[in-house]
Short mmCIF file of N, CA and C in Angstrom, two decimals:
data_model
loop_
_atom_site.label_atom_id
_atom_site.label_comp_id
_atom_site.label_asym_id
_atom_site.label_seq_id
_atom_site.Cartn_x
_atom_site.Cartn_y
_atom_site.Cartn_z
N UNK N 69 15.76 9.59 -9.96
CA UNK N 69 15.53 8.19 -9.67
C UNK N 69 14.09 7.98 -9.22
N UNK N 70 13.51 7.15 -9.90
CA UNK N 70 12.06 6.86 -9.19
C UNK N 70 12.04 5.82 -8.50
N UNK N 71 10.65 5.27 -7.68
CA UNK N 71 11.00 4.31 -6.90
C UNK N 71 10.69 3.06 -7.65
N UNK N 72 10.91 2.01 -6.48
CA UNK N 72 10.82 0.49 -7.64
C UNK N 72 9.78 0.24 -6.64
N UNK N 73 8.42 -0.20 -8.09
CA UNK N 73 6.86 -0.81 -7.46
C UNK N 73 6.88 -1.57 -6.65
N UNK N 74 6.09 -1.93 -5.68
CA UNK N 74 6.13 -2.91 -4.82
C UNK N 74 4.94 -3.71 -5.49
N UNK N 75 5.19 -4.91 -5.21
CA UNK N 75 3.83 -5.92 -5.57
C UNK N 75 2.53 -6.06 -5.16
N UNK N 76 1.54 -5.83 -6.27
CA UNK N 76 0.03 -6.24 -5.43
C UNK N 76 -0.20 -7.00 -5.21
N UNK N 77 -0.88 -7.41 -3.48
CA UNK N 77 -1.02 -8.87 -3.25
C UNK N 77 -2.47 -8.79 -2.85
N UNK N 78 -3.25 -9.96 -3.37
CA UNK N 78 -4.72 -9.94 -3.06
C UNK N 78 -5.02 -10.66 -1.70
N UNK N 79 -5.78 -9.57 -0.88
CA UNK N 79 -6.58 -10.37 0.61
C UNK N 79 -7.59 -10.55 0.16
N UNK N 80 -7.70 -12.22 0.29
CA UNK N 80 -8.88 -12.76 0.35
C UNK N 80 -9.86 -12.65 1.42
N UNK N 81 -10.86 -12.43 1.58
CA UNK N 81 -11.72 -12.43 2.48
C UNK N 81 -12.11 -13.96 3.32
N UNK N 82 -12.12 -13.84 4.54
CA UNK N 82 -11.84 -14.49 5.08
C UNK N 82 -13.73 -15.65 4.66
N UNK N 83 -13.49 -17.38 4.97
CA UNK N 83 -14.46 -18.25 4.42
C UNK N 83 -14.97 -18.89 5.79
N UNK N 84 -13.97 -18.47 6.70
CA UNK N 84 -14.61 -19.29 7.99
C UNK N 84 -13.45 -19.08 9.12
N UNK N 85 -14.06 -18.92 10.29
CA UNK N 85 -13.24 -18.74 11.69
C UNK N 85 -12.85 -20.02 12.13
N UNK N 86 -12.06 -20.96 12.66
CA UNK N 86 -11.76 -21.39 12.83
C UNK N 86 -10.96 -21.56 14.67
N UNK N 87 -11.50 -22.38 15.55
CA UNK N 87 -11.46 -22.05 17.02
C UNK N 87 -10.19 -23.16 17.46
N UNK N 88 -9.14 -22.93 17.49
CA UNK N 88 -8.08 -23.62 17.62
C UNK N 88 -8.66 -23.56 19.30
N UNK N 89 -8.32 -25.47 19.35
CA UNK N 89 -8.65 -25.95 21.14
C UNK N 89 -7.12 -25.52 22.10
N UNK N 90 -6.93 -25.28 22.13
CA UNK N 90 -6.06 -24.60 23.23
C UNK N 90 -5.23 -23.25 22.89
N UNK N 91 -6.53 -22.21 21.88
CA UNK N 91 -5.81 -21.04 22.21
C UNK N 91 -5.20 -20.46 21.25
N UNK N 92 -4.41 -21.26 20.86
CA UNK N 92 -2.98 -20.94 19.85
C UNK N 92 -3.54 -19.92 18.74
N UNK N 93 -2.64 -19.18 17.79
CA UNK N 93 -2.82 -18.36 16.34
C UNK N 93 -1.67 -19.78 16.06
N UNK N 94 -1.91 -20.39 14.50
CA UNK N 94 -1.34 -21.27 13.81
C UNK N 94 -1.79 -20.63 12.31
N UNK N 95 -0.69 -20.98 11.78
CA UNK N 95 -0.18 -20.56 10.80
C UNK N 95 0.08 -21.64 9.61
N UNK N 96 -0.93 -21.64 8.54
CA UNK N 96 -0.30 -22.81 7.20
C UNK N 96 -0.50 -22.20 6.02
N UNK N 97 0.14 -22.85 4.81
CA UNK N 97 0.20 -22.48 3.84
C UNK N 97 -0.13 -23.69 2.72
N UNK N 98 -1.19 -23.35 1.91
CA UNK N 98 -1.44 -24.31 1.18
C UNK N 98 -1.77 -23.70 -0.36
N UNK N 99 -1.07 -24.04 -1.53
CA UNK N 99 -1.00 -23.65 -2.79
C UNK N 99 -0.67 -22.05 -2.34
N UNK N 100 0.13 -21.48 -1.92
CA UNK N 100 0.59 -19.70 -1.95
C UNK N 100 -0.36 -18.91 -1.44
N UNK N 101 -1.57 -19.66 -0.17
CA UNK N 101 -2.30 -18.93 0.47
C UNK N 101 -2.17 -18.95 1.90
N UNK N 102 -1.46 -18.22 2.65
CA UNK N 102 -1.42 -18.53 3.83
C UNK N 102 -2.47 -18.40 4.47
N UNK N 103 -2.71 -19.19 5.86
CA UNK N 103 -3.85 -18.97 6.71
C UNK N 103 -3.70 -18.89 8.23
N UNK N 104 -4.46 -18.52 8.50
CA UNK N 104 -4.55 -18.01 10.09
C UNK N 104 -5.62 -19.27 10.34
N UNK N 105 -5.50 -19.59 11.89
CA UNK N 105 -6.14 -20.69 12.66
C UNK N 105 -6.29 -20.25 13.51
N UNK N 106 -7.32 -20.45 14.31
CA UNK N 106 -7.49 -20.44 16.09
C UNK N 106 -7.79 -18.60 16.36
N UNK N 107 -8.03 -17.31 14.97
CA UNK N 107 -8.71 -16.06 15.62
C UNK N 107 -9.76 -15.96 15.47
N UNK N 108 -10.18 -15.17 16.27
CA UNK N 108 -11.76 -14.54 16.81
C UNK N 108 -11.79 -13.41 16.55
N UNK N 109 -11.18 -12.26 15.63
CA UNK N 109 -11.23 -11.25 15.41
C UNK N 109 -10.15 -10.73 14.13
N UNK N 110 -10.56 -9.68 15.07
CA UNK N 110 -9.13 -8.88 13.56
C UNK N 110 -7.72 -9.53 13.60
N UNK N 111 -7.77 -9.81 12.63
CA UNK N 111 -6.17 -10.66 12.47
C UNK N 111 -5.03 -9.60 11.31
N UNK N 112 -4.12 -9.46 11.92
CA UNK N 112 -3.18 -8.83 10.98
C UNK N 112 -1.78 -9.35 10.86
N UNK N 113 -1.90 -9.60 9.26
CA UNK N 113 -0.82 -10.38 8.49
C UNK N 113 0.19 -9.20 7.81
N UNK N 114 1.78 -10.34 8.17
CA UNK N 114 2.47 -9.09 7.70
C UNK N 114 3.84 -10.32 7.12
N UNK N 115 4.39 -10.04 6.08
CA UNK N 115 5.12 -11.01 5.20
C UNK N 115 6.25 -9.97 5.26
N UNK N 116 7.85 -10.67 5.87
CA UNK N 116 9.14 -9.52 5.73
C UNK N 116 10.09 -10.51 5.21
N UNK N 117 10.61 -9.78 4.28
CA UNK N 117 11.32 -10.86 3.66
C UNK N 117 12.91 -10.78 4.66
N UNK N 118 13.88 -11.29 4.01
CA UNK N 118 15.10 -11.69 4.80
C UNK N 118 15.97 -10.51 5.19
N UNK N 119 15.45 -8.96 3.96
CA UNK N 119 16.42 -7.86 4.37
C UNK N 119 15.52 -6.92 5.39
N UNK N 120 14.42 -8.15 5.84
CA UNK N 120 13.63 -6.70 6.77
C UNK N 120 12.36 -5.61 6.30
N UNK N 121 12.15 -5.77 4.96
CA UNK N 121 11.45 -5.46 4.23
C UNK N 121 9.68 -6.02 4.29
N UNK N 122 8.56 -5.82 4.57
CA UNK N 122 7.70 -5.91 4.21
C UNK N 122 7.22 -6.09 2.95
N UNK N 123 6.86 -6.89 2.44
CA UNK N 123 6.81 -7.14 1.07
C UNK N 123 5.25 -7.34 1.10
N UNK N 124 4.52 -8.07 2.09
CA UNK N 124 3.05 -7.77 1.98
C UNK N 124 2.56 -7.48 3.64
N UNK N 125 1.07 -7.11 3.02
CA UNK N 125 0.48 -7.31 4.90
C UNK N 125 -1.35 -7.04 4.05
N UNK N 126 -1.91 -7.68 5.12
CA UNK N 126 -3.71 -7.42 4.86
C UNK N 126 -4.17 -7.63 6.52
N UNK N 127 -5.13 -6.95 6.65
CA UNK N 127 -6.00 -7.52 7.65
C UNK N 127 -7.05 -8.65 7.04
N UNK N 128 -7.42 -10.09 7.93
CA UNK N 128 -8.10 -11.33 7.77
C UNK N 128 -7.22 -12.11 8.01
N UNK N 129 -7.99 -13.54 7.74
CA UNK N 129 -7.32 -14.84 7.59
C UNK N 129 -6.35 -15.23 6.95
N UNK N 130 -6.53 -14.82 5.70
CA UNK N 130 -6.01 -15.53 4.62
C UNK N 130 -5.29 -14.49 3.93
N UNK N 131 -4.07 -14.75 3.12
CA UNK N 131 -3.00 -13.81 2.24
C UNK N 131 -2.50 -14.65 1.37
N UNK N 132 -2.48 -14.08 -0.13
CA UNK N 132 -2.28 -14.71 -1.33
C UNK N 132 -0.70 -14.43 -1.02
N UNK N 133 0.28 -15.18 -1.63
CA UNK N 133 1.80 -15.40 -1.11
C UNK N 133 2.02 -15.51 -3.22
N UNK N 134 0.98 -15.69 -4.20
CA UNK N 134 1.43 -16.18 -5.06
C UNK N 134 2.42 -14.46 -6.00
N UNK N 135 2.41 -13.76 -5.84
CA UNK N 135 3.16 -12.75 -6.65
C UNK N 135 4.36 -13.06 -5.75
N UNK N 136 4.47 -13.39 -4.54
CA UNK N 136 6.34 -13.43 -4.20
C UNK N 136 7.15 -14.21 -4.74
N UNK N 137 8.41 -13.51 -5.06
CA UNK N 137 9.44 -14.28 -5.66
C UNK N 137 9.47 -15.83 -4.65
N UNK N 138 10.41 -16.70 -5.18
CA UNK N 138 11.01 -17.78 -4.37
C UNK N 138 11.90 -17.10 -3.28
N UNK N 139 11.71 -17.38 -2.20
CA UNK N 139 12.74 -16.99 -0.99
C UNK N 139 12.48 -17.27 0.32
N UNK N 140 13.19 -16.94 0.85
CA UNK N 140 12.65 -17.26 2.53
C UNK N 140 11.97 -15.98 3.33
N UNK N 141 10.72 -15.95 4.03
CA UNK N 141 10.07 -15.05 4.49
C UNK N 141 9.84 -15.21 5.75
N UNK N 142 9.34 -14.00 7.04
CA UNK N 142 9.41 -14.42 8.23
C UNK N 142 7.64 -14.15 7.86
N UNK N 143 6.55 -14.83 8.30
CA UNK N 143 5.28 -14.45 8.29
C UNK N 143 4.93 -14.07 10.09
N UNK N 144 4.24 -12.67 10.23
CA UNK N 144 3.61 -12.33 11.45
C UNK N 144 2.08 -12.23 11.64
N UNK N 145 1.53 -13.39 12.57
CA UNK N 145 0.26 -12.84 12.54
C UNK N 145 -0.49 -12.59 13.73
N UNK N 146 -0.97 -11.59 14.16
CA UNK N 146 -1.47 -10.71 15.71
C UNK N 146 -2.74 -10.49 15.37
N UNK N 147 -3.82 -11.19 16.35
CA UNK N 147 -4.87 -10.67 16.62
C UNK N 147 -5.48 -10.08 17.61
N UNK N 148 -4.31 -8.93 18.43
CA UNK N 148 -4.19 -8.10 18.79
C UNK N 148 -3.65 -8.71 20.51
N UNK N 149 -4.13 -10.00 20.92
CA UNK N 149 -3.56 -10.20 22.17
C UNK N 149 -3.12 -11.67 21.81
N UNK N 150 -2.63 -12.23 20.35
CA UNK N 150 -1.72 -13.05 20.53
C UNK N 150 -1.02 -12.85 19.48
N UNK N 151 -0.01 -13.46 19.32
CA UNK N 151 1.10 -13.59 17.93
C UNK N 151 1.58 -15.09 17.44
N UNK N 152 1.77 -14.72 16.03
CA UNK N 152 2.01 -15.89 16.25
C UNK N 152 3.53 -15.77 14.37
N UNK N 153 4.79 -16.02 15.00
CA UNK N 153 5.88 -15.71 13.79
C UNK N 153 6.16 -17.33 13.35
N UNK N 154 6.45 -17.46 11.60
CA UNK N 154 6.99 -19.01 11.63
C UNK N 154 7.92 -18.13 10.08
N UNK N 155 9.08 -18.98 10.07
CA UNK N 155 9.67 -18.71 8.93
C UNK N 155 9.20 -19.19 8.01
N UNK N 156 8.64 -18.77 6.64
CA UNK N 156 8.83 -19.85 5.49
C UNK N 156 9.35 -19.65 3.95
N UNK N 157 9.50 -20.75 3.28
CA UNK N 157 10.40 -21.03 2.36
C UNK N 157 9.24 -21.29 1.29
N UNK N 158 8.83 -20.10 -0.07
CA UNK N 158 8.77 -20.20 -1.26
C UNK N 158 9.33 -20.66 -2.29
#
């Protein structure tokens, strides 16, 4: 039995920092790119789908979401002294 590929997902390099006023890591998604708001550093993104599975992760801002199937995903993003989890729906 061999294994089954996992998907390549492209990290974009991050276009600009962004200083959220009170603090927060925020989290959006616009056309299958998620983004990070409000870090000052290394940010690490991590996409698990519903069985627990990691299906992507990059260090930066930004993570292309477009190779995932349709489904529901938990997105995590830590820039090392905050977090920040939101569910979302592909």
């Amino acid at each position: 039995m061999g294994s089954i590929p996992q998907p390549l997902l492209l990290c974009l390099a991050p276009t600009a920092i962004n200083a959220a006023g009170d603090g927060m890591l925020s989290l959006s998604v616009i056309d299958d790119v998620m983004m990070v708001n409000g870090s000052a550093g290394e940010t690490v993104l991590t996409v698990t789908d519903m069985q627990g599975r990691c299906v992507a992760a990059c260090q930066g801002v930004t993570l292309s979401l477009s190779s995932l199937p349709t489904g529901i995903y938990i997105v995590r993003a830590s820039d090392g002294s905050r977090q920040v989890i939101k569910k979302i729906k592909k």
